[in-house]
Tab-separated table of C-alpha atoms and ligand atoms in Angstrom:
chain	number	residue	atom	x	y	z
A	1498	MET	CA	-14.977	1.434	10.989
A	1499	CYS	CA	-11.275	-0.341	9.919
A	1500	VAL	CA	-11.734	-3.318	12.011
A	1501	ASP	CA	-8.854	-5.214	10.495
A	1502	CYS	CA	-6.119	-2.699	11.988
A	1503	GLY	CA	-8.264	-0.498	14.800
A	1504	CYS	CA	-7.126	2.790	12.679
A	1505	SER	CA	-8.797	5.786	13.601
A	1506	VAL	CA	-9.567	5.947	9.993
A	1507	ARG	CA	-13.578	5.716	8.926
A	1508	GLY	CA	-14.802	4.402	4.933
A	1509	LYS	CA	-18.197	5.030	3.157
A	1510	GLU	CA	-20.822	3.007	5.433
A	1511	GLU	CA	-22.841	0.439	3.561
A	1512	GLU	CA	-25.614	2.167	1.373
A	1513	HIS	CA	-27.653	-0.509	0.320
A	1514	GLU	CA	-28.027	-2.925	2.773
A	1515	HIS	CA	-32.412	-3.410	3.295
A	1516	HIS	CA	-33.263	-7.059	4.199
A	1517	HIS	CA	-37.133	-7.802	3.144
A	1518	VAL	CA	-38.657	-9.692	4.851
A	1519	HIS	CA	-41.900	-11.844	2.843
A	1520	ASP	CA	-43.207	-15.284	4.134
A	1521	ASN	CA	-43.631	-17.704	1.228
A	1522	PRO	CA	-47.314	-19.159	1.906
A	1523	HIS	CA	-47.011	-22.014	-0.749
A	1524	LEU	CA	-43.777	-23.517	1.574
A	1525	ASN	CA	-44.033	-24.427	5.869
A	1526	ASP	CA	-41.216	-22.584	7.406
A	1527	SER	CA	-39.268	-21.563	4.082
A	1528	LYS	CA	-39.312	-18.215	3.825
A	1529	THR	CA	-36.904	-15.355	0.569
A	1530	ILE	CA	-35.509	-12.717	2.007
A	1531	GLU	CA	-34.819	-10.139	-0.458
A	1532	VAL	CA	-31.229	-8.430	-0.200
A	1533	ILE	CA	-29.291	-6.955	-3.562
A	1534	LYS	CA	-26.375	-6.839	-2.361
A	1535	SER	CA	-22.642	-7.093	-3.741
A	1536	LEU	CA	-20.358	-9.808	-4.311
A	1537	LEU	CA	-18.001	-7.423	-3.318
A	1538	ASP	CA	-19.175	-5.625	-0.959
A	1539	LYS	CA	-16.465	-5.975	1.849
A	1540	ASN	CA	-13.729	-5.404	-0.356
A	1541	ASP	CA	-15.576	-2.464	-1.891
A	1542	HIS	CA	-15.609	-1.416	2.124
A	1543	GLU	CA	-12.013	-2.298	2.711
A	1544	ALA	CA	-11.098	0.166	-0.774
A	1545	ALA	CA	-12.934	2.640	0.690
A	1546	HIS	CA	-11.153	2.216	3.849
A	1547	ASN	CA	-8.439	2.836	1.792
A	1548	ARG	CA	-8.922	5.822	-0.236
A	1549	ALA	CA	-9.532	7.224	2.976
A	1550	HIS	CA	-6.319	6.390	4.349
A	1551	PHE	CA	-4.644	7.899	1.022
A	1552	ASP	CA	-6.724	10.937	1.511
A	1553	LYS	CA	-6.410	11.639	5.122
A	1554	HIS	CA	-3.081	12.167	3.909
A	1555	ASN	CA	-3.956	13.663	0.595
A	1556	VAL	CA	-1.922	10.576	-1.456
A	1557	LEU	CA	-2.702	9.993	-5.119
A	1558	GLY	CA	-3.255	6.674	-5.091
A	1559	ILE	CA	-2.551	4.253	-8.862
A	1560	ASN	CA	-3.485	1.153	-9.655
A	1561	LEU	CA	-0.947	-0.721	-12.293
A	1562	MET	CA	-2.472	-3.284	-13.426
A	1563	SER	CA	-0.098	-5.429	-16.625
A	1564	SER	CA	0.330	-8.679	-18.755
A	1565	PRO	CA	2.839	-10.416	-16.829
A	1566	GLY	CA	5.505	-8.790	-18.207
A	1567	SER	CA	4.247	-6.490	-19.955
A	1568	GLY	CA	6.897	-3.113	-18.164
A	1569	LYS	CA	5.192	-1.933	-15.167
A	1570	THR	CA	8.066	-2.200	-12.455
A	1571	THR	CA	11.009	-1.235	-15.138
A	1572	LEU	CA	7.814	2.127	-15.530
A	1573	LEU	CA	8.286	2.873	-12.376
A	1574	GLU	CA	12.309	2.425	-11.516
A	1575	ALA	CA	12.255	4.899	-15.011
A	1576	LEU	CA	10.000	7.510	-13.794
A	1577	LYS	CA	12.341	8.546	-10.137
A	1578	ASP	CA	13.987	9.974	-13.057
A	1579	VAL	CA	11.988	12.685	-14.044
A	1580	ALA	CA	8.801	12.427	-12.025
A	1581	ASP	CA	8.224	15.337	-9.746
A	1582	PHE	CA	6.974	14.076	-7.470
A	1583	SER	CA	7.654	11.002	-4.851
A	1584	TYR	CA	5.767	8.193	-4.341
A	1585	SER	CA	6.205	4.359	-3.314
A	1586	VAL	CA	5.267	1.036	-4.166
A	1587	VAL	CA	2.925	-1.882	-3.320
A	1588	GLU	CA	4.744	-4.296	-4.474
A	1589	GLY	CA	2.469	-7.486	-5.501
A	1590	ASP	CA	4.991	-9.225	-7.076
A	1591	LEU	CA	3.445	-12.497	-4.567
A	1592	GLU	CA	6.062	-14.912	-4.691
A	1593	THR	CA	9.882	-13.461	-5.292
A	1594	ASN	CA	10.327	-10.742	-3.321
A	1595	LYS	CA	12.438	-9.473	-7.189
A	1596	ASP	CA	11.178	-6.121	-7.752
A	1597	ALA	CA	10.500	-4.727	-4.767
A	1598	ASP	CA	14.466	-5.528	-4.368
A	1599	ARG	CA	14.763	-3.889	-7.506
A	1600	LEU	CA	13.054	-0.820	-6.785
A	1601	SER	CA	14.329	-0.035	-2.902
A	1602	ALA	CA	17.858	0.090	-5.245
A	1603	LYS	CA	17.374	2.712	-7.189
A	1604	GLY	CA	15.784	4.796	-3.937
A	1605	ILE	CA	12.374	4.191	-4.883
A	1606	GLN	CA	9.726	2.551	-0.091
A	1607	ALA	CA	8.699	-0.875	-1.484
A	1608	VAL	CA	6.651	-2.558	0.453
A	1609	GLN	CA	5.895	-6.402	-0.416
A	1610	ILE	CA	2.828	-7.931	0.104
A	1611	GLN	CA	3.088	-11.537	1.301
A	1612	THR	CA	-0.062	-14.285	0.673
A	1613	GLY	CA	1.706	-16.532	-1.144
A	1614	SER	CA	-0.372	-17.472	-5.012
A	1615	ALA	CA	-3.243	-14.288	-5.421
A	1616	CYS	CA	-4.281	-13.957	-8.559
A	1617	HIS	CA	-5.018	-10.831	-7.801
A	1618	LEU	CA	-4.581	-8.633	-5.127
A	1619	ASP	CA	-7.190	-6.839	-2.372
A	1620	ALA	CA	-8.622	-4.478	-1.046
A	1621	LEU	CA	-7.146	-6.271	2.731
A	1622	MET	CA	-3.883	-7.252	1.449
A	1623	VAL	CA	-3.264	-3.810	0.020
A	1624	HIS	CA	-4.572	-2.174	3.882
A	1625	LYS	CA	-1.817	-4.382	5.404
A	1626	ALA	CA	0.874	-3.135	3.370
A	1627	LEU	CA	-0.329	0.770	3.794
A	1628	HIS	CA	0.453	0.658	6.617
A	1629	ASP	CA	3.769	0.281	6.466
A	1630	ILE	CA	3.733	3.057	4.466
A	1631	ASP	CA	5.107	6.300	5.834
A	1632	LEU	CA	2.048	8.721	3.603
A	1633	ASP	CA	3.002	12.141	5.007
A	1634	THR	CA	6.520	11.956	3.239
A	1635	ILE	CA	4.829	10.824	-0.700
A	1636	ASP	CA	2.265	12.440	-2.911
A	1637	VAL	CA	1.293	9.534	-5.426
A	1638	CYS	CA	1.905	5.507	-3.678
A	1639	PHE	CA	2.017	2.875	-6.992
A	1640	VAL	CA	0.408	-0.228	-6.023
A	1641	GLU	CA	1.578	-3.173	-8.414
A	1642	ASN	CA	-0.886	-5.600	-9.088
A	1643	VAL	CA	-0.464	-9.745	-10.231
A	1644	GLY	CA	0.767	-9.483	-13.570
A	1645	ASN	CA	-2.649	-10.215	-14.853
A	1646	LEU	CA	-5.110	-8.808	-17.042
A	1647	VAL	CA	-8.516	-11.480	-15.862
A	1648	CYS	CA	-8.512	-11.417	-11.598
A	1649	PRO	CA	-7.651	-7.961	-10.560
A	1650	ALA	CA	-9.902	-6.061	-12.581
A	1651	SER	CA	-13.160	-7.512	-10.595
A	1652	TYR	CA	-10.621	-5.677	-7.212
A	1653	ASP	CA	-11.151	-2.340	-6.373
A	1654	VAL	CA	-8.237	-2.619	-4.206
A	1655	GLY	CA	-9.066	1.140	-3.212
A	1656	THR	CA	-7.036	3.101	-4.925
A	1657	HIS	CA	-8.057	6.509	-7.144
A	1658	LEU	CA	-6.734	5.619	-10.439
A	1659	ASN	CA	-6.192	2.335	-12.608
A	1660	VAL	CA	-3.478	2.552	-16.033
A	1661	VAL	CA	-3.714	-0.555	-17.862
A	1662	LEU	CA	-0.592	-1.404	-19.129
A	1663	VAL	CA	-0.611	-2.840	-23.223
A	1664	SER	CA	3.024	-3.909	-24.514
A	1665	ILE	CA	3.907	-4.274	-28.337
A	1666	PRO	CA	5.099	-7.715	-27.783
A	1667	GLU	CA	2.068	-9.503	-26.650
A	1668	GLY	CA	0.701	-8.653	-30.194
A	1669	GLU	CA	-2.440	-7.494	-30.849
A	1670	ASP	CA	-6.325	-8.364	-30.182
A	1671	LYS	CA	-5.564	-7.892	-26.531
A	1672	ILE	CA	-7.987	-4.793	-25.923
A	1673	ALA	CA	-10.722	-7.437	-26.978
A	1674	LYS	CA	-10.510	-9.764	-25.171
A	1675	TYR	CA	-9.409	-8.855	-22.243
A	1676	PRO	CA	-12.608	-6.087	-22.399
A	1677	VAL	CA	-13.447	-6.520	-19.029
A	1678	MET	CA	-10.149	-4.585	-17.657
A	1679	PHE	CA	-9.567	-2.097	-20.055
A	1680	ARG	CA	-13.826	-1.252	-19.068
A	1681	LYS	CA	-11.700	-0.334	-16.635
A	1682	ALA	CA	-8.733	2.336	-17.394
A	1683	ASP	CA	-8.149	5.720	-16.027
A	1684	LEU	CA	-4.760	5.380	-18.591
A	1685	VAL	CA	-4.330	2.896	-20.599
A	1686	LEU	CA	-0.290	3.300	-21.289
A	1687	PHE	CA	1.048	1.414	-24.521
A	1688	THR	CA	4.588	0.081	-23.619
A	1689	LYS	CA	7.624	-1.045	-25.482
A	1690	VAL	CA	6.899	1.822	-28.848
A	1691	ASP	CA	10.524	1.449	-29.423
A	1692	LEU	CA	9.393	-2.360	-30.558
A	1693	LEU	CA	6.650	-1.073	-33.074
A	1694	PRO	CA	8.583	-1.691	-36.048
A	1695	TYR	CA	9.324	-5.629	-35.394
A	1696	PHE	CA	6.105	-6.966	-34.364
A	1697	GLU	CA	3.862	-6.315	-36.531
A	1698	TYR	CA	0.741	-4.286	-34.196
A	1699	ASP	CA	-1.862	-1.938	-35.343
A	1700	ILE	CA	-1.790	0.321	-33.201
A	1701	GLN	CA	-3.693	3.241	-34.287
A	1702	LYS	CA	-6.339	-0.467	-34.396
A	1703	GLU	CA	-5.675	-0.700	-31.150
A	1704	LYS	CA	-7.055	2.156	-29.824
A	1705	ALA	CA	-10.200	2.192	-31.679
A	1706	ALA	CA	-10.711	-0.218	-30.341
A	1707	LEU	CA	-10.413	0.899	-27.105
A	1708	ARG	CA	-12.245	3.999	-27.335
A	1709	ALA	CA	-15.112	2.086	-28.938
A	1710	LEU	CA	-15.057	-0.306	-25.590
A	1711	ASN	CA	-13.706	2.655	-22.746
A	1712	PRO	CA	-14.523	6.134	-24.235
A	1713	SER	CA	-13.020	8.022	-20.963
A	1714	ALA	CA	-10.000	6.411	-20.578
A	1715	ASP	CA	-7.030	8.528	-21.945
A	1716	ILE	CA	-3.843	6.963	-23.517
A	1717	LEU	CA	-0.129	7.507	-23.599
A	1718	GLU	CA	2.021	5.575	-25.631
A	1719	ILE	CA	6.043	4.735	-23.788
A	1720	SER	CA	9.094	3.313	-24.391
A	1721	THR	CA	11.535	3.561	-21.484
A	1722	LYS	CA	13.799	4.204	-24.787
A	1723	ASP	CA	12.755	7.529	-24.993
A	1724	ILE	CA	12.394	10.366	-22.323
A	1725	ASP	CA	9.708	12.933	-22.983
A	1726	SER	CA	6.793	9.693	-23.056
A	1727	LEU	CA	8.299	8.858	-19.233
A	1728	ARG	CA	7.963	12.270	-19.168
A	1729	ALA	CA	4.389	12.778	-20.429
A	1730	PHE	CA	3.349	9.398	-17.618
A	1731	ALA	CA	4.434	11.894	-14.683
A	1732	GLN	CA	2.654	15.310	-16.206
A	1733	TRP	CA	-0.133	13.383	-15.932
A	1734	ILE	CA	-0.006	11.869	-12.651
A	1735	ASP	CA	0.430	16.037	-11.847
A	1736	PHE	CA	-2.155	17.076	-13.399
A	1737	LYS	CA	-4.813	14.263	-12.266
A	1738	LYS	CA	-2.675	15.233	-8.862
A	1739	LYS	CA	-3.651	18.960	-8.991
A	1740	MET	CA	-7.564	17.695	-9.583
A	1741	ARG	CA	-8.095	15.832	-6.390
B	616	MET	CA	-9.765	-18.444	-10.568
B	617	HIS	CA	-10.364	-14.721	-8.463
B	618	GLU	CA	-14.417	-16.961	-8.059
B	619	TYR	CA	-12.884	-19.040	-5.339
B	620	SER	CA	-12.184	-15.409	-3.103
B	621	ILE	CA	-15.580	-14.091	-5.107
B	622	VAL	CA	-17.751	-17.950	-3.325
B	623	GLN	CA	-16.507	-17.241	-0.437
B	624	ALA	CA	-16.888	-13.987	0.576
B	625	LEU	CA	-20.496	-14.480	-0.871
B	626	LEU	CA	-21.153	-18.691	1.642
B	627	ASN	CA	-19.569	-15.562	4.728
B	628	GLN	CA	-22.547	-13.027	2.846
B	629	CYS	CA	-25.404	-15.855	2.795
B	630	GLU	CA	-24.323	-17.723	6.803
B	631	ASP	CA	-24.280	-14.230	8.016
B	632	ILE	CA	-27.998	-13.660	6.169
B	633	ALA	CA	-29.146	-17.052	8.008
B	634	THR	CA	-28.436	-17.127	11.615
B	635	GLN	CA	-30.040	-13.365	11.033
B	636	ASN	CA	-32.848	-14.781	10.395
B	637	GLY	CA	-33.014	-18.030	12.306
B	638	ALA	CA	-32.810	-20.421	9.254
B	639	GLU	CA	-31.121	-23.141	10.019
B	640	ARG	CA	-29.850	-24.207	5.589
B	641	VAL	CA	-29.798	-21.519	2.875
B	642	LEU	CA	-32.357	-24.072	-0.345
B	643	LYS	CA	-31.432	-20.970	-2.569
B	644	ILE	CA	-29.223	-17.891	-4.100
B	645	TYR	CA	-30.226	-16.173	-6.944
B	646	LEU	CA	-27.696	-13.915	-8.916
B	647	LYS	CA	-26.884	-11.266	-10.870
B	648	ILE	CA	-24.185	-11.499	-12.268
B	649	GLY	CA	-22.802	-8.298	-14.809
B	650	VAL	CA	-22.134	-10.043	-18.275
B	651	MET	CA	-18.893	-6.912	-17.167
B	652	SER	CA	-18.275	-8.091	-14.061
B	653	GLY	CA	-15.160	-10.282	-15.255
B	654	VAL	CA	-17.026	-13.554	-12.863
B	655	GLU	CA	-17.481	-17.140	-15.321
B	656	PRO	CA	-20.699	-18.189	-14.199
B	657	TYR	CA	-19.977	-21.609	-14.823
B	658	LEU	CA	-16.781	-21.009	-12.755
B	659	LEU	CA	-19.053	-19.679	-10.216
B	660	LYS	CA	-21.133	-22.331	-10.059
B	661	SER	CA	-18.141	-24.428	-9.480
B	662	ALA	CA	-16.710	-23.348	-7.592
B	663	PHE	CA	-19.949	-22.755	-5.189
B	664	ASP	CA	-20.521	-26.886	-5.106
B	665	THR	CA	-16.343	-27.384	-3.774
B	666	PHE	CA	-17.081	-24.597	-0.491
B	667	LYS	CA	-20.823	-24.554	-0.213
B	668	GLN	CA	-19.470	-28.610	2.157
B	669	GLU	CA	-20.279	-28.110	5.599
B	670	THR	CA	-21.900	-24.520	5.385
B	671	LEU	CA	-25.446	-24.090	5.931
B	672	CYS	CA	-25.382	-23.589	2.229
B	673	ALA	CA	-23.945	-27.410	1.775
B	674	GLN	CA	-28.151	-28.290	0.412
B	675	ALA	CA	-27.896	-24.423	-1.748
B	676	GLU	CA	-28.419	-24.662	-5.671
B	677	LEU	CA	-27.316	-21.017	-7.632
B	678	ASP	CA	-29.113	-19.521	-10.163
B	679	ILE	CA	-27.910	-17.113	-12.543
B	680	GLN	CA	-29.222	-14.298	-13.883
B	681	SER	CA	-26.831	-12.836	-16.398
B	682	GLN	CA	-27.336	-9.023	-16.969
B	683	PRO	CA	-26.771	-7.453	-20.407
B	684	VAL	CA	-24.782	-4.226	-20.068
B	685	VAL	CA	-27.357	-2.292	-20.869
B	686	ILE	CA	-25.980	2.639	-20.955
B	687	ARG	CA	-28.119	5.230	-20.526
B	688	CYS	CA	-27.047	8.227	-23.339
B	689	LYS	CA	-25.913	11.466	-21.903
B	690	GLU	CA	-27.655	13.426	-24.241
B	691	CYS	CA	-30.237	11.990	-25.818
B	692	ASN	CA	-31.361	9.348	-22.348
B	693	GLU	CA	-31.744	6.658	-24.513
B	694	GLU	CA	-31.525	3.231	-23.659
B	695	THR	CA	-29.660	1.232	-25.336
B	696	THR	CA	-29.161	-2.677	-23.836
B	697	LEU	CA	-25.292	-3.694	-25.285
B	698	GLU	CA	-24.072	-6.885	-28.857
B	699	VAL	CA	-21.098	-6.172	-28.764
B	700	PHE	CA	-18.991	-4.571	-26.399
B	701	ARG	CA	-19.452	-0.762	-28.254
B	702	TYR	CA	-19.840	1.885	-25.743
B	703	ILE	CA	-22.110	4.069	-28.173
B	704	CYS	CA	-26.552	5.350	-28.148
B	705	LYS	CA	-28.154	3.298	-30.737
B	706	LYS	CA	-29.967	6.253	-31.462
B	707	CYS	CA	-27.551	9.564	-31.656
B	708	GLY	CA	-24.150	7.673	-31.562
B	709	SER	CA	-22.295	10.091	-28.686
B	710	ASN	CA	-19.641	8.191	-27.029
B	711	SER	CA	-21.163	10.249	-23.458
B	712	VAL	CA	-22.480	7.316	-21.981
B	713	GLU	CA	-23.773	5.321	-17.848
B	714	VAL	CA	-23.759	2.352	-17.667
B	715	ILE	CA	-26.402	2.250	-15.486
B	716	ASP	CA	-25.717	-1.891	-15.164
B	717	GLY	CA	-24.284	-5.631	-16.156
B	718	GLU	CA	-20.405	-4.340	-15.314
B	719	ASP	CA	-21.296	-5.397	-11.463
B	720	MET	CA	-22.432	-9.398	-9.369
B	721	TYR	CA	-25.104	-8.464	-6.851
B	722	LEU	CA	-26.941	-11.251	-4.037
B	723	MET	CA	-30.433	-10.864	-4.598
B	724	SER	CA	-32.015	-13.026	-3.199
B	725	LEU	CA	-32.067	-16.031	-0.894
B	726	GLU	CA	-34.038	-19.087	0.317
B	727	MET	CA	-34.245	-19.806	3.663
B	728	GLU	CA	-35.828	-22.270	6.096
C	929	GTP	N1	11.895	-2.221	-25.290
C	929	GTP	C1	11.667	-2.341	-24.724
C	929	GTP	N2	11.345	-3.328	-23.267
C	929	GTP	C2	11.176	-3.022	-21.678
C	929	GTP	C3	10.092	-1.480	-21.579
C	929	GTP	N3	10.086	-1.427	-20.939
C	929	GTP	C4	10.399	-2.696	-20.518
C	929	GTP	N4	11.214	-3.716	-20.734
C	929	GTP	C5	11.057	-5.100	-20.819
C	929	GTP	O1	10.042	-5.506	-20.294
C	929	GTP	C6	10.206	-6.911	-19.710
C	929	GTP	C7	9.477	-6.742	-18.066
C	929	GTP	O2	9.395	-5.893	-17.705
C	929	GTP	P1	9.194	-5.839	-16.092
C	929	GTP	O3	8.660	-4.242	-15.480
C	929	GTP	O4	9.299	-6.386	-15.124
C	929	GTP	O5	7.939	-6.823	-16.383
C	929	GTP	P2	5.899	-6.477	-15.215
C	929	GTP	O6	4.937	-5.807	-16.079
C	929	GTP	O7	6.998	-5.411	-13.989
C	929	GTP	O8	6.369	-8.138	-15.168
C	929	GTP	P3	6.100	-8.823	-14.121
C	929	GTP	O9	5.954	-7.914	-12.482
C	929	GTP	O10	6.362	-10.159	-13.855
C	929	GTP	O11	4.258	-8.715	-14.445
C	929	GTP	C8	11.763	-6.362	-18.746
C	929	GTP	O12	12.740	-7.383	-19.437
C	929	GTP	C9	11.736	-5.613	-19.649
C	929	GTP	O13	14.037	-4.522	-20.230
C	929	GTP	C10	10.635	-0.406	-23.166
C	929	GTP	O14	10.130	0.103	-23.097
C	929	GTP	N5	11.114	-0.773	-24.085
C	930	MG	MG1	7.414	-6.195	-12.480
C	931	ZN	ZN1	-6.927	1.146	8.683
C	932	ZN	ZN1	-27.801	8.643	-27.954
């Protein structure tokens, strides 16, 4: 149950909480207790709660993750011109309002998360932001995570899908170097592909690396200068929305 | 450095369990950390030593078991322990596999008095 906001939506109740007490005969008063509980148990519980919020309003939640500058905000701006669905953004640019301002200027509702300089968003931060979004009026809610390929990978923020961006100028081997993040992806976007002619970047090799690590992930190539590539992303979202 | 947030959550869990069991202090904490959980055991240890002061875990020792990734093939049921992160069945080569261990982190047990 939601203890932080008192709202009525319930998350999935914990399933695997079982404490067994074994008295240890060798140490007088000490005992060992078997717990078997995820270290992220509290976050996972909050995440389930966020998903319940989304589900209740029939909204698809999408978590966007990448290195700083891979093109998350630009993609969200450009998507406006091709998307048939309406969307809002929970913005995890923690130090400034710049990304939220850019989105607002495009007529996209964006809620800034104010938590100082965290290295990742967690489910509770997103939860607070969700109360400032009118979920009844939108089809899709994006969470733009903090630009970082490490920390956000460990935190379920309560969205339905993870989209991970990797841009051509970042160079090869990002997938091999940050396997945990790319394992978490439902869709990997190779962004700024208009820059391929200017970089030593073997995109087929990178795709093969991704397939070995995460065989079920979908892959798209994106350039904000190519409207068809943006349409393909919008169609992927439409499809996922219909399948829920 | 999300290891700091994870350690805070761990300390809260341990304090809750210790209190529920009427213990005065935690002596040893057993963790299982998947190699694909996104957490570095040595960073976790140093974060733990920083934050455990003035908690019921102040004298506690962390015992971290590193858990490799284990997958099960959906085609032939074979279990494979991954040495490199190629999610492919070692027996039949299928990439239709499910992960059974190595991507999560667990508090396994607590020794307290
Ligand atoms: N050539 C080219 N440049 C792009 C493309 N997409 C984004 N950029 C540029 O990449 C830079 C960074 O883009 P942002 O959208 O701010 O990146 P971000 O991922 O939101 O960055 P953070 O929020 O700081 O992590 C900007 O200068 C964009 O104009 C693209 O498809 N092609
Ligand atoms: Mg941005
Ligand atoms: Zn709530
Ligand atoms: Zn097999």
